[in-house]
Coordinates of N, CA and C in Angstrom, one line a residue:
M1 N -36.4 8.0 -0.5 CA -35.2 7.7 0.4 C -34.8 9.0 1.1
S2 N -34.5 8.9 2.3 CA -34.2 10.1 3.1 C -32.8 10.5 2.9
F3 N -32.5 11.8 3.2 CA -31.1 12.3 3.1 C -30.1 11.6 3.9
S4 N -30.6 11.2 5.1 CA -29.7 10.5 6.0 C -29.1 9.2 5.5
V5 N -29.9 8.6 4.6 CA -29.4 7.3 4.0 C -28.3 7.7 3.0
F6 N -28.4 8.7 2.2 CA -27.3 9.1 1.4 C -26.1 9.5 2.1
Q7 N -26.3 10.1 3.3 CA -25.1 10.5 4.1 C -24.2 9.4 4.5
Q8 N -24.8 8.2 4.5 CA -23.9 7.0 4.9 C -23.0 6.6 3.8
L9 N -23.3 7.0 2.6 CA -22.5 6.6 1.4 C -21.4 7.6 1.1
N10 N -20.5 7.9 2.0 CA -19.4 8.8 1.8 C -18.0 8.2 1.8
D11 N -18.0 6.9 1.6 CA -16.8 6.1 1.5 C -16.8 5.4 0.2
S12 N -15.8 5.6 -0.7 CA -15.8 5.1 -2.0 C -15.9 3.6 -2.0
S13 N -15.2 2.9 -1.1 CA -15.3 1.4 -1.1 C -16.7 0.9 -0.7
V14 N -17.3 1.6 0.2 CA -18.7 1.3 0.6 C -19.6 1.5 -0.6
I15 N -19.4 2.6 -1.3 CA -20.2 2.9 -2.5 C -20.1 1.7 -3.5
I16 N -18.9 1.3 -3.8 CA -18.6 0.3 -4.8 C -19.3 -1.0 -4.3
S17 N -19.1 -1.4 -3.1 CA -19.7 -2.6 -2.6 C -21.2 -2.6 -2.6
A18 N -21.8 -1.4 -2.3 CA -23.3 -1.3 -2.3 C -23.8 -1.4 -3.7
L19 N -23.1 -0.7 -4.7 CA -23.6 -0.7 -6.1 C -23.5 -2.1 -6.7
K20 N -22.4 -2.8 -6.3 CA -22.2 -4.2 -6.9 C -23.3 -5.1 -6.3
T21 N -23.6 -4.9 -5.0 CA -24.7 -5.7 -4.4 C -26.1 -5.4 -5.1
F22 N -26.3 -4.1 -5.4 CA -27.5 -3.7 -6.0 C -27.7 -4.2 -7.4
L23 N -26.6 -4.3 -8.2 CA -26.6 -4.8 -9.6 C -26.9 -6.3 -9.6
I24 N -26.5 -7.0 -8.6 CA -26.6 -8.4 -8.6 C -27.9 -8.9 -7.9
S25 N -28.2 -8.3 -6.8 CA -29.4 -8.7 -6.0 C -30.6 -7.8 -6.4
K26 N -31.3 -8.2 -7.4 CA -32.4 -7.4 -7.9 C -33.5 -7.2 -6.9
D27 N -33.6 -8.1 -5.9 CA -34.7 -8.1 -5.0 C -34.5 -7.2 -3.8
K28 N -33.3 -6.5 -3.7 CA -33.0 -5.6 -2.6 C -33.1 -4.2 -3.1
T29 N -33.6 -3.3 -2.2 CA -33.6 -1.9 -2.6 C -32.3 -1.3 -2.1
M30 N -31.9 -0.1 -2.6 CA -30.7 0.5 -2.2 C -30.7 0.9 -0.7
Q31 N -31.9 1.2 -0.3 CA -32.0 1.6 1.2 C -31.7 0.4 2.0
Q32 N -32.2 -0.8 1.6 CA -31.9 -2.0 2.4 C -30.4 -2.3 2.4
I33 N -29.8 -2.1 1.2 CA -28.4 -2.4 1.0 C -27.5 -1.5 1.9
V34 N -27.8 -0.2 1.9 CA -27.1 0.7 2.6 C -27.1 0.4 4.1
S35 N -28.2 -0.2 4.6 CA -28.2 -0.5 6.0 C -27.3 -1.7 6.4
Y36 N -26.7 -2.4 5.4 CA -25.8 -3.4 5.7 C -24.4 -2.9 6.0
Y37 N -24.2 -1.6 5.8 CA -22.9 -1.0 6.0 C -23.0 0.1 7.0
P38 N -23.2 -0.2 8.3 CA -23.4 0.8 9.3 C -22.1 1.6 9.6
A39 N -22.3 2.9 9.8 CA -21.2 3.8 10.1 C -20.8 3.7 11.6
L40 N -19.5 3.5 11.9 CA -19.0 3.4 13.3 C -18.2 4.7 13.5
R41 N -18.7 5.5 14.4 CA -18.0 6.8 14.7 C -17.2 6.7 16.0
S42 N -16.0 7.2 16.0 CA -15.2 7.2 17.1 C -14.3 8.5 17.0
K43 N -13.4 8.7 18.1 CA -12.5 9.8 18.0 C -11.1 9.3 18.1
N44 N -10.2 9.9 17.3 CA -8.8 9.4 17.3 C -8.0 10.1 18.4
E45 N -6.7 9.9 18.4 CA -5.9 10.4 19.5 C -5.9 11.9 19.6
K46 N -6.2 12.6 18.5 CA -6.3 14.0 18.5 C -7.7 14.6 18.8
G47 N -8.6 13.7 19.1 CA -10.0 14.1 19.4 C -10.9 14.4 18.2
K48 N -10.4 14.1 17.1 CA -11.1 14.3 15.8 C -12.0 13.1 15.6
E49 N -13.3 13.3 15.2 CA -14.2 12.2 14.9 C -13.7 11.5 13.6
V50 N -13.7 10.2 13.6 CA -13.4 9.4 12.4 C -14.6 8.4 12.2
V51 N -14.8 8.1 11.0 CA -15.9 7.2 10.6 C -15.4 6.0 9.9
E52 N -15.8 4.8 10.4 CA -15.4 3.6 9.7 C -16.7 2.9 9.4
Y53 N -16.7 2.0 8.4 CA -17.9 1.2 8.0 C -17.7 -0.3 8.1
S54 N -18.6 -0.9 8.8 CA -18.6 -2.3 9.0 C -18.8 -3.0 7.6
N55 N -18.2 -4.0 7.3 CA -18.4 -4.8 6.1 C -18.1 -4.1 4.8
K56 N -17.3 -3.1 4.8 CA -17.1 -2.2 3.7 C -16.7 -2.9 2.4
Y57 N -16.0 -4.0 2.6 CA -15.5 -4.7 1.4 C -16.4 -5.9 1.0
W58 N -17.5 -6.1 1.7 CA -18.3 -7.2 1.4 C -19.4 -6.9 0.4
V59 N -19.6 -7.7 -0.6 CA -20.7 -7.6 -1.5 C -21.8 -8.5 -0.9
M60 N -22.9 -8.0 -0.5 CA -23.9 -8.7 0.3 C -24.8 -9.5 -0.6
L61 N -24.5 -10.8 -0.7 CA -25.2 -11.7 -1.6 C -25.7 -13.0 -0.9
S62 N -26.7 -13.6 -1.6 CA -27.2 -14.9 -1.1 C -26.1 -16.0 -1.4
E63 N -26.3 -17.1 -0.8 CA -25.3 -18.2 -1.1 C -25.2 -18.6 -2.6
Q64 N -26.3 -18.6 -3.2 CA -26.3 -18.9 -4.6 C -25.6 -17.8 -5.4
E65 N -25.9 -16.6 -5.1 CA -25.2 -15.5 -5.8 C -23.7 -15.5 -5.6
V66 N -23.3 -15.8 -4.4 CA -21.9 -15.9 -4.0 C -21.2 -17.0 -4.9
E67 N -21.9 -18.1 -5.0 CA -21.3 -19.2 -5.8 C -21.2 -18.8 -7.3
E68 N -22.1 -18.0 -7.8 CA -22.1 -17.6 -9.2 C -21.0 -16.5 -9.4
L69 N -20.9 -15.6 -8.5 CA -19.9 -14.5 -8.6 C -18.5 -14.9 -8.3
Y70 N -18.4 -15.8 -7.3 CA -17.0 -16.3 -6.8 C -16.9 -17.8 -6.9
P71 N -16.9 -18.3 -8.1 CA -16.8 -19.8 -8.3 C -15.5 -20.5 -7.8
V72 N -14.5 -19.7 -7.8 CA -13.2 -20.2 -7.3 C -13.1 -20.1 -5.8
K73 N -12.6 -21.1 -5.1 CA -12.5 -21.1 -3.7 C -11.6 -20.0 -3.2
D74 N -12.0 -19.3 -2.2 CA -11.3 -18.2 -1.5 C -11.2 -16.9 -2.4
S75 N -11.8 -16.9 -3.6 CA -11.7 -15.7 -4.4 C -12.3 -14.5 -3.8
R76 N -13.4 -14.7 -3.0 CA -14.1 -13.6 -2.4 C -13.2 -13.0 -1.3
K77 N -12.5 -13.8 -0.5 CA -11.6 -13.3 0.5 C -10.4 -12.6 -0.1
E78 N -9.9 -13.2 -1.2 CA -8.8 -12.5 -2.0 C -9.2 -11.2 -2.5
E79 N -10.4 -11.0 -3.0 CA -10.8 -9.7 -3.5 C -10.9 -8.7 -2.4
M80 N -11.5 -9.1 -1.3 CA -11.6 -8.2 -0.1 C -10.2 -7.8 0.4
K81 N -9.3 -8.8 0.5 CA -7.9 -8.5 1.0 C -7.2 -7.4 0.2
W82 N -7.3 -7.6 -1.2 CA -6.6 -6.6 -2.0 C -7.3 -5.3 -2.2
R83 N -8.6 -5.3 -2.0 CA -9.3 -4.0 -2.0 C -8.9 -3.2 -0.8
S84 N -8.8 -3.9 0.4 CA -8.3 -3.3 1.6 C -6.9 -2.8 1.4
W85 N -6.0 -3.6 0.8 CA -4.6 -3.2 0.6 C -4.5 -1.9 -0.2
A86 N -5.4 -1.8 -1.3 CA -5.4 -0.6 -2.1 C -5.7 0.6 -1.3
D87 N -6.6 0.5 -0.4 CA -7.1 1.6 0.5 C -6.0 1.9 1.6
D88 N -5.5 0.9 2.2 CA -4.7 1.0 3.4 C -3.2 1.2 3.1
W89 N -2.7 0.9 1.9 CA -1.3 1.0 1.6 C -1.0 1.7 0.3
L90 N -1.6 1.1 -0.8 CA -1.2 1.6 -2.2 C -1.5 3.1 -2.3
V91 N -2.7 3.5 -1.9 CA -3.1 4.9 -2.1 C -2.2 5.9 -1.4
H92 N -1.5 5.4 -0.3 CA -0.6 6.3 0.4 C 0.7 6.5 -0.2
L93 N 1.0 5.7 -1.3 CA 2.2 5.8 -2.0 C 2.2 6.9 -3.1
I94 N 1.0 7.3 -3.5 CA 0.8 8.1 -4.6 C 1.4 9.5 -4.4
S95 N 0.9 10.3 -3.4 CA 1.4 11.7 -3.2 C 2.9 11.7 -3.0
P96 N 3.5 10.9 -2.2 CA 4.9 11.0 -2.0 C 5.7 10.8 -3.3
N97 N 5.1 10.0 -4.2 CA 5.8 9.7 -5.5 C 5.5 10.8 -6.5
V98 N 4.3 11.3 -6.6 CA 4.0 12.3 -7.6 C 4.6 13.6 -7.2
Y99 N 4.8 13.9 -5.9 CA 5.4 15.2 -5.4 C 6.7 14.9 -4.8
R100 N 7.5 14.0 -5.3 CA 8.7 13.5 -4.7 C 9.8 14.6 -4.6
S101 N 9.8 15.4 -5.6 CA 10.8 16.5 -5.6 C 10.1 17.8 -6.0
P102 N 10.8 19.0 -5.8 CA 10.2 20.2 -6.2 C 9.9 20.2 -7.7
G103 N 10.8 19.6 -8.5 CA 10.6 19.6 -10.0 C 9.4 18.7 -10.4
E104 N 9.3 17.6 -9.7 CA 8.1 16.7 -10.0 C 6.8 17.3 -9.5
A105 N 6.9 18.0 -8.4 CA 5.7 18.6 -7.9 C 5.2 19.7 -8.9
L106 N 6.2 20.5 -9.4 CA 5.9 21.6 -10.3 C 5.3 21.0 -11.6
A107 N 5.9 19.9 -12.1 CA 5.5 19.3 -13.3 C 4.1 18.7 -13.2
S108 N 3.8 18.1 -12.0 CA 2.5 17.6 -11.7 C 1.4 18.7 -11.8
F109 N 1.7 19.8 -11.2 CA 0.7 20.9 -11.2 C 0.6 21.6 -12.5
D110 N 1.7 21.6 -13.3 CA 1.6 22.1 -14.6 C 0.7 21.3 -15.4
Y111 N 0.7 19.9 -15.3 CA -0.2 19.0 -15.9 C -1.7 19.3 -15.5
I112 N -1.8 19.5 -14.2 CA -3.2 19.7 -13.6 C -3.8 21.0 -14.1
V113 N -2.9 22.1 -14.2 CA -3.4 23.4 -14.7 C -3.8 23.3 -16.2
R114 N -3.0 22.6 -17.0 CA -3.3 22.4 -18.4 C -4.6 21.7 -18.6
E115 N -4.7 20.6 -17.9 CA -5.9 19.7 -18.1 C -7.1 20.4 -17.5
G116 N -6.9 21.2 -16.5 CA -8.1 21.9 -15.8 C -8.5 23.2 -16.5
K117 N -7.7 23.6 -17.5 CA -8.0 24.8 -18.2 C -8.2 26.1 -17.3
F118 N -7.3 26.3 -16.4 CA -7.3 27.4 -15.6 C -7.0 28.7 -16.4
G119 N -7.5 29.8 -15.8 CA -7.1 31.1 -16.4 C -5.6 31.4 -16.1
T120 N -5.1 32.5 -16.7 CA -3.7 32.8 -16.6 C -3.3 33.0 -15.1
V121 N -4.0 33.9 -14.4 CA -3.6 34.2 -13.1 C -3.9 33.0 -12.1
E122 N -5.1 32.4 -12.3 CA -5.5 31.3 -11.4 C -4.5 30.2 -11.6
G123 N -4.1 29.9 -12.9 CA -3.2 28.9 -13.2 C -1.8 29.1 -12.6
F124 N -1.4 30.3 -12.6 CA 0.0 30.6 -12.1 C 0.0 30.3 -10.6
F125 N -1.0 30.8 -9.8 CA -1.0 30.5 -8.4 C -1.3 29.0 -8.1
A126 N -2.2 28.4 -8.9 CA -2.4 27.0 -8.6 C -1.1 26.2 -8.9
K127 N -0.4 26.5 -9.9 CA 0.8 25.8 -10.2 C 1.9 25.9 -9.2
Y128 N 2.2 27.2 -8.8 CA 3.4 27.4 -8.0 C 3.1 27.2 -6.5
V129 N 1.9 27.7 -6.1 CA 1.6 27.6 -4.7 C 1.2 26.2 -4.4
G130 N 0.4 25.6 -5.3 CA 0.0 24.2 -5.1 C 1.1 23.2 -5.1
A131 N 2.1 23.4 -6.0 CA 3.2 22.6 -6.1 C 4.1 22.6 -4.8
A132 N 4.3 23.8 -4.3 CA 5.0 24.0 -3.0 C 4.3 23.3 -1.9
A133 N 3.0 23.5 -1.8 CA 2.3 22.9 -0.7 C 2.3 21.4 -0.7
M134 N 2.1 20.9 -1.9 CA 2.0 19.4 -2.0 C 3.4 18.7 -1.9
F135 N 4.5 19.5 -2.2 CA 5.8 18.9 -2.0 C 6.0 18.7 -0.5
I136 N 5.6 19.7 0.3 CA 5.7 19.6 1.8 C 4.8 18.5 2.3
I137 N 3.6 18.4 1.8 CA 2.7 17.4 2.3 C 3.2 16.0 1.9
G138 N 3.8 15.9 0.7 CA 4.3 14.6 0.3 C 5.4 14.1 1.2
K139 N 6.3 15.1 1.7 CA 7.3 14.7 2.6 C 6.7 14.3 4.0
R140 N 5.7 14.9 4.4 CA 5.0 14.5 5.7 C 4.4 13.1 5.6
L141 N 3.8 12.9 4.4 CA 3.2 11.5 4.2 C 4.3 10.5 4.1
K142 N 5.4 10.8 3.6 CA 6.5 9.9 3.5 C 6.9 9.5 4.9
S143 N 7.0 10.4 5.8 CA 7.4 10.2 7.2 C 6.3 9.4 7.9
R144 N 5.1 9.8 7.7 CA 4.0 9.2 8.4 C 3.9 7.7 8.1
H145 N 4.1 7.3 6.9 CA 3.9 6.0 6.4 C 5.2 5.2 6.4
N146 N 6.3 5.8 6.9 CA 7.6 5.1 7.1 C 8.1 4.6 5.7
L147 N 8.1 5.5 4.7 CA 8.5 5.1 3.4 C 10.1 5.2 3.3
Q148 N 10.6 4.6 2.3 CA 12.1 4.6 2.1 C 12.5 6.0 1.6
D149 N 13.8 6.4 1.7 CA 14.2 7.6 1.2 C 13.9 7.8 -0.3
D150 N 14.1 6.7 -1.0 CA 13.6 6.7 -2.4 C 12.2 6.1 -2.5
V151 N 11.2 6.9 -2.4 CA 9.8 6.4 -2.3 C 9.4 5.6 -3.6
R152 N 10.2 5.7 -4.7 CA 9.8 4.9 -5.9 C 10.0 3.4 -5.5
Q153 N 10.9 3.1 -4.7 CA 11.1 1.7 -4.4 C 9.9 1.1 -3.7
D154 N 9.3 1.9 -2.8 CA 8.0 1.4 -2.2 C 6.9 1.2 -3.2
L155 N 6.8 2.1 -4.1 CA 5.8 2.0 -5.2 C 6.1 0.7 -6.1
Y156 N 7.4 0.6 -6.5 CA 7.7 -0.6 -7.3 C 7.4 -1.9 -6.6
R157 N 7.8 -2.0 -5.3 CA 7.6 -3.2 -4.6 C 6.1 -3.5 -4.5
A158 N 5.3 -2.5 -4.1 CA 3.9 -2.7 -4.0 C 3.2 -3.2 -5.3
V159 N 3.6 -2.5 -6.4 CA 3.0 -2.9 -7.7 C 3.4 -4.3 -8.1
N160 N 4.6 -4.6 -7.8 CA 5.1 -6.0 -8.2 C 4.5 -7.0 -7.3
D161 N 4.2 -6.7 -6.0 CA 3.5 -7.6 -5.1 C 2.1 -7.9 -5.7
W162 N 1.4 -6.8 -6.2 CA 0.1 -7.0 -6.8 C 0.2 -7.9 -8.0
V163 N 1.1 -7.7 -8.9 CA 1.3 -8.5 -10.1 C 1.5 -10.0 -9.7
A164 N 2.4 -10.2 -8.7 CA 2.7 -11.5 -8.2 C 1.5 -12.2 -7.7
A165 N 0.6 -11.5 -7.0 CA -0.6 -12.1 -6.4 C -1.6 -12.5 -7.5
I166 N -1.6 -11.8 -8.6 CA -2.4 -12.3 -9.8 C -1.8 -13.5 -10.4
G167 N -0.5 -13.6 -10.5 CA 0.1 -14.7 -11.0 C 0.2 -14.8 -12.6
K168 N 0.8 -15.8 -13.1 CA 0.9 -15.9 -14.5 C -0.2 -16.6 -15.2
E169 N -1.1 -17.2 -14.5 CA -2.2 -18.0 -15.1 C -3.5 -17.2 -15.3
R170 N -3.5 -16.0 -14.7 CA -4.7 -15.2 -14.7 C -4.4 -13.8 -15.5
K171 N -5.4 -13.4 -16.2 CA -5.3 -12.0 -16.8 C -5.5 -11.0 -15.8
F172 N -6.5 -11.2 -14.9 CA -6.9 -10.3 -13.8 C -7.0 -11.1 -12.5
M173 N -7.1 -10.4 -11.4 CA -7.3 -11.1 -10.1 C -8.7 -11.7 -10.2
G174 N -9.6 -11.2 -11.0 CA -10.9 -11.8 -11.1 C -10.9 -12.9 -12.1
G175 N -9.8 -13.3 -12.7 CA -9.7 -14.4 -13.6 C -9.7 -13.8 -15.1
G176 N -10.8 -14.2 -15.8 CA -10.9 -13.7 -17.2 C -11.3 -12.3 -17.3
K177 N -12.0 -11.8 -16.3 CA -12.5 -10.4 -16.2 C -12.1 -9.7 -14.9
P178 N -12.0 -8.4 -14.9 CA -11.6 -7.7 -13.7 C -12.7 -7.9 -12.6
N179 N -12.2 -8.0 -11.3 CA -13.1 -8.0 -10.2 C -12.9 -6.6 -9.5
L180 N -13.5 -6.5 -8.3 CA -13.5 -5.2 -7.6 C -12.1 -4.8 -7.1
A181 N -11.2 -5.8 -6.9 CA -9.9 -5.6 -6.5 C -9.1 -5.0 -7.7
D182 N -9.3 -5.6 -8.8 CA -8.6 -5.1 -10.0 C -9.0 -3.6 -10.2
L183 N -10.3 -3.3 -10.1 CA -10.8 -1.9 -10.3 C -10.2 -1.0 -9.3
A184 N -10.1 -1.4 -8.0 CA -9.6 -0.6 -7.0 C -8.1 -0.2 -7.2
V185 N -7.3 -1.2 -7.6 CA -5.9 -0.9 -7.8 C -5.7 -0.1 -9.1
Y186 N -6.4 -0.4 -10.1 CA -6.4 0.4 -11.4 C -6.8 1.8 -11.1
G187 N -7.8 2.0 -10.3 CA -8.2 3.4 -10.0 C -7.2 4.2 -9.3
V188 N -6.4 3.6 -8.4 CA -5.4 4.3 -7.6 C -4.2 4.6 -8.6
L189 N -3.8 3.7 -9.4 CA -2.6 3.9 -10.2 C -2.9 4.9 -11.4
R190 N -4.2 4.9 -11.8 CA -4.5 5.7 -13.0 C -4.4 7.2 -12.7
V191 N -4.5 7.6 -11.4 CA -4.3 9.0 -11.1 C -2.9 9.6 -11.4
M192 N -2.0 8.7 -11.6 CA -0.6 9.1 -11.9 C -0.3 9.2 -13.4
E193 N -1.3 8.9 -14.3 CA -1.1 8.9 -15.7 C -0.7 10.3 -16.1
G194 N 0.3 10.4 -17.0 CA 0.8 11.7 -17.5 C 1.9 12.3 -16.7
L195 N 2.3 11.6 -15.6 CA 3.3 12.1 -14.7 C 4.5 11.2 -14.7
Q196 N 5.6 11.7 -14.2 CA 6.9 11.0 -14.2 C 6.8 9.7 -13.4
A197 N 6.1 9.8 -12.3 CA 6.0 8.6 -11.4 C 5.3 7.5 -12.2
F198 N 4.3 7.8 -13.0 CA 3.7 6.7 -13.8 C 4.6 6.1 -14.8
D199 N 5.3 6.9 -15.5 CA 6.3 6.4 -16.5 C 7.3 5.6 -15.9
D200 N 7.9 6.0 -14.7 CA 8.9 5.2 -14.0 C 8.3 3.9 -13.5
M201 N 7.1 3.9 -13.1 CA 6.4 2.6 -12.6 C 6.3 1.7 -13.8
M202 N 5.9 2.2 -14.9 CA 5.7 1.3 -16.1 C 7.1 0.7 -16.6
D203 N 8.1 1.5 -16.5 CA 9.4 1.1 -16.9 C 10.2 0.1 -15.9
N204 N 9.8 0.2 -14.7 CA 10.6 -0.5 -13.7 C 9.8 -1.6 -12.9
T205 N 8.6 -1.9 -13.3 CA 7.8 -3.0 -12.7 C 7.2 -3.9 -13.8
K206 N 6.5 -4.9 -13.3 CA 5.9 -5.8 -14.2 C 4.4 -5.6 -14.4
V207 N 4.0 -4.4 -14.1 CA 2.6 -4.1 -14.1 C 2.0 -3.7 -15.5
K208 N 2.8 -3.4 -16.5 CA 2.4 -2.8 -17.7 C 1.3 -3.7 -18.4
A209 N 1.6 -5.0 -18.5 CA 0.6 -5.8 -19.3 C -0.7 -5.9 -18.6
W210 N -0.8 -6.0 -17.3 CA -2.0 -6.0 -16.6 C -2.7 -4.7 -16.7
Y211 N -2.0 -3.6 -16.6 CA -2.6 -2.2 -16.7 C -3.2 -2.0 -18.1
Q212 N -2.5 -2.5 -19.1 CA -3.0 -2.3 -20.5 C -4.3 -3.1 -20.7
R213 N -4.3 -4.3 -20.1 CA -5.5 -5.1 -20.1 C -6.7 -4.4 -19.4
M214 N -6.4 -3.8 -18.3 CA -7.4 -3.1 -17.6 C -8.0 -1.9 -18.4
E215 N -7.1 -1.2 -19.1 CA -7.5 -0.1 -19.9 C -8.5 -0.6 -21.0
T216 N -8.2 -1.7 -21.6 CA -9.1 -2.2 -22.6 C -10.4 -2.7 -22.0
A217 N -10.3 -3.4 -20.9 CA -11.5 -3.9 -20.2 C -12.4 -2.8 -19.8
T218 N -11.9 -1.7 -19.2 CA -12.8 -0.6 -18.7 C -13.4 0.1 -19.9
Q219 N -12.6 0.2 -21.0 CA -13.2 0.9 -22.2 C -14.4 0.1 -22.8
R220 N -14.3 -1.2 -22.6 CA -15.3 -2.1 -23.1 C -16.4 -2.4 -22.1
H221 N -16.2 -1.8 -20.9 CA -17.2 -2.0 -19.8 C -17.3 -3.5 -19.4
E222 N -16.1 -4.1 -19.4 CA -16.1 -5.5 -19.0 C -16.0 -5.6 -17.5
G223 N -16.4 -6.7 -16.9 CA -16.4 -6.9 -15.5 C -17.1 -8.1 -15.1
R224 N -16.8 -8.6 -13.9 CA -17.5 -9.8 -13.5 C -19.0 -9.5 -13.1
K225 N -19.9 -10.2 -13.6 CA -21.3 -10.0 -13.3 C -21.9 -11.1 -12.5

C-alpha cells in the first residue's frame, strides 16, 4: 500500500468508517475501502486549505450487510446524523467548558501535568502557561460558536438532546449494543473525565446511566458487528 493511501486517512470519522467497513466486508481490501472516501480540498475565506471527505459517515456495505447491521428502519441514517452532530457541535462545547474560568483552566492543566508525569520545571510551565493560553482560546471558541454566557447550559442541553434521542426503550442508540454514534459521543465526553465540567455534567443531566453502560460496554469490547 502506498504512502499516499495512508495520507487520506487523517480524519478520525473517516478512519472509523473505513475500519468498520473493513471488519464487516471481508472481501474488500483497505486500499479499496479508502478509495470510497475521496478527499475534497478547497480554501476557506482566509485562503487556508481545508480538506473534507465525501461519505465520511458511511459504512460501505452491500445490501445484505446493511440489512444485517441496521435491521431497524432508518437506524443507519440516525447513526450518521448523530456522528455528524458529535463532530459539528458537541466537540466544540468541550474546551469552553473545561477552560471556562481561570480556576478551571488551572485545575485542568494540573490534572494533565499529573497524568502526564511532567518534570518539575516542564510541569510548572505547562500548567501555568498552558492554562492561561487555553482560557483565552476557550473564550474565543465560545464567541465563535455563539455559546451562552454560561457555557454549561449549552453542554447540558446538548447532552440531554442526545439522551432524548436514544429514548427510554433503548440502552444505546445502537439498541442492545453501542453503534458508531454511541462511540463518537462517548469519545467526546470521555475527555472531560476527572474535571469539574464532567462532574457538573453528570450531576445536572440525564446522561449518567447511558455513560456508565458505555463504560461497561467498551471494557467488554461490545459493539454491533
